[in-house]
């Protein structure tokens, strides 16, 4: 079995710089999509791939050891980005996604934080291996948003988990995946998956044999579609044949690799909803819906439409009233009049009825928070209890104090909305002017 890596990173058509970074080595591959004002995003993504680079070519005795090493590298990336951010006020609040794979004994190990993605293309079907850590994905998982609504959701670029934001980071890992000849493993930033739909990506992966040409086509297509964001693509193509010595993960000939790795539950997988198989099923279902959905039936009369709308509103109001009973025990940290506050309920409105009320104000100004945290507060950070909400506010209070830039009369700091972690075409220019 032979694995060929092809890759490309591109600024796109709109952004002033490229805040993506990648790692392509012998055994370790990664994509990082940085965010932050000025050059902070670049700094964050570059810092984040360093621990991955450092482990490239290392040998591991067991699959478990390989997965654990990958997780530790991502956790190290988190600590390193936080440390880097503290070293320069201009970098406060920067963060990055990180999606990394390690190839060992013809198996792929994966670790993931954020909304960059890993896909497996096999037997003509494209399966997303990672779960996006985004607000919209969370709403979909909770059944409050359909997949079809994601593309137009105003907050589709808001991420819920990133490297460099909190002192500890939850890292998704998956069971090692046994590679087969013909497989293609795609790592990419949202600069690809935003403008290019999955059917098109699958078409290119299935239709373009040369890995480098396939990567070029993917990046070129994202640019043709407007190139609203930085585009980064890493493609591993698996073919029959003797591996190049440099591509062997452990120095042993690939043909002597064990045919199968015993599968056992990964104790660290609690943050990933599902498994390889169900991920594939989820994507297949989605593609089936996309293919099968024809144009909507002819529109009815206006009266009938109004009746349906009225009925829907009444139903929504009833649902909202019922929901309030359920949600009165829920808590979240959100924004009220420009400051951090604790709310009882859920950060939602249904039919104009708010499902929350203010419980406590904190006195912490939103503008004092690092941009990523500010965005999270604006979106609402749900907590399990009032006590947890109070702890969260305490953390934000500390961060607000730390994030205060050192006054520099020569160059006043300017934490603006441009630093917020909104990415994608919703905010094409993140203000990075140099
Ligand atoms: Ca991006």
Coordinates of N, CA and C in Angstrom, one line a residue, residues 155 333-335 347 366 373-381:
X155 N -25.3 32.7 11.5 CA -24.2 32.4 12.5 C -23.5 31.1 12.1
X333 N -24.7 31.8 30.1 CA -24.1 33.1 30.2 C -24.2 33.8 28.9
X334 N -24.7 35.0 28.9 CA -24.9 35.7 27.7 C -24.6 37.2 27.9
X335 N -25.1 38.0 26.9 CA -24.8 39.4 26.9 C -26.1 40.2 27.2
X347 N -30.9 30.5 25.3 CA -30.6 31.6 24.5 C -31.4 31.5 23.2
X366 N -18.4 43.4 27.7 CA -18.2 42.6 26.6 C -16.9 43.0 25.9
X373 N -14.1 34.8 23.0 CA -15.0 34.6 24.2 C -16.1 35.6 24.1
X374 N -15.9 36.8 23.6 CA -17.0 37.8 23.4 C -18.0 37.2 22.5
X375 N -17.6 36.5 21.4 CA -18.5 35.9 20.5 C -19.3 34.8 21.1
X376 N -18.6 34.0 22.0 CA -19.3 32.9 22.6 C -20.4 33.5 23.6
X377 N -20.0 34.5 24.3 CA -21.0 35.1 25.2 C -22.2 35.6 24.4
X378 N -22.0 36.3 23.3 CA -23.0 36.9 22.5 C -24.0 35.7 22.0
X379 N -23.4 34.6 21.7 CA -24.2 33.4 21.3 C -24.9 32.8 22.4
X380 N -24.3 32.9 23.6 CA -24.9 32.3 24.8 C -24.1 31.0 25.1
X381 N -23.6 30.9 26.3 CA -22.8 29.7 26.8 C -23.7 29.0 27.7

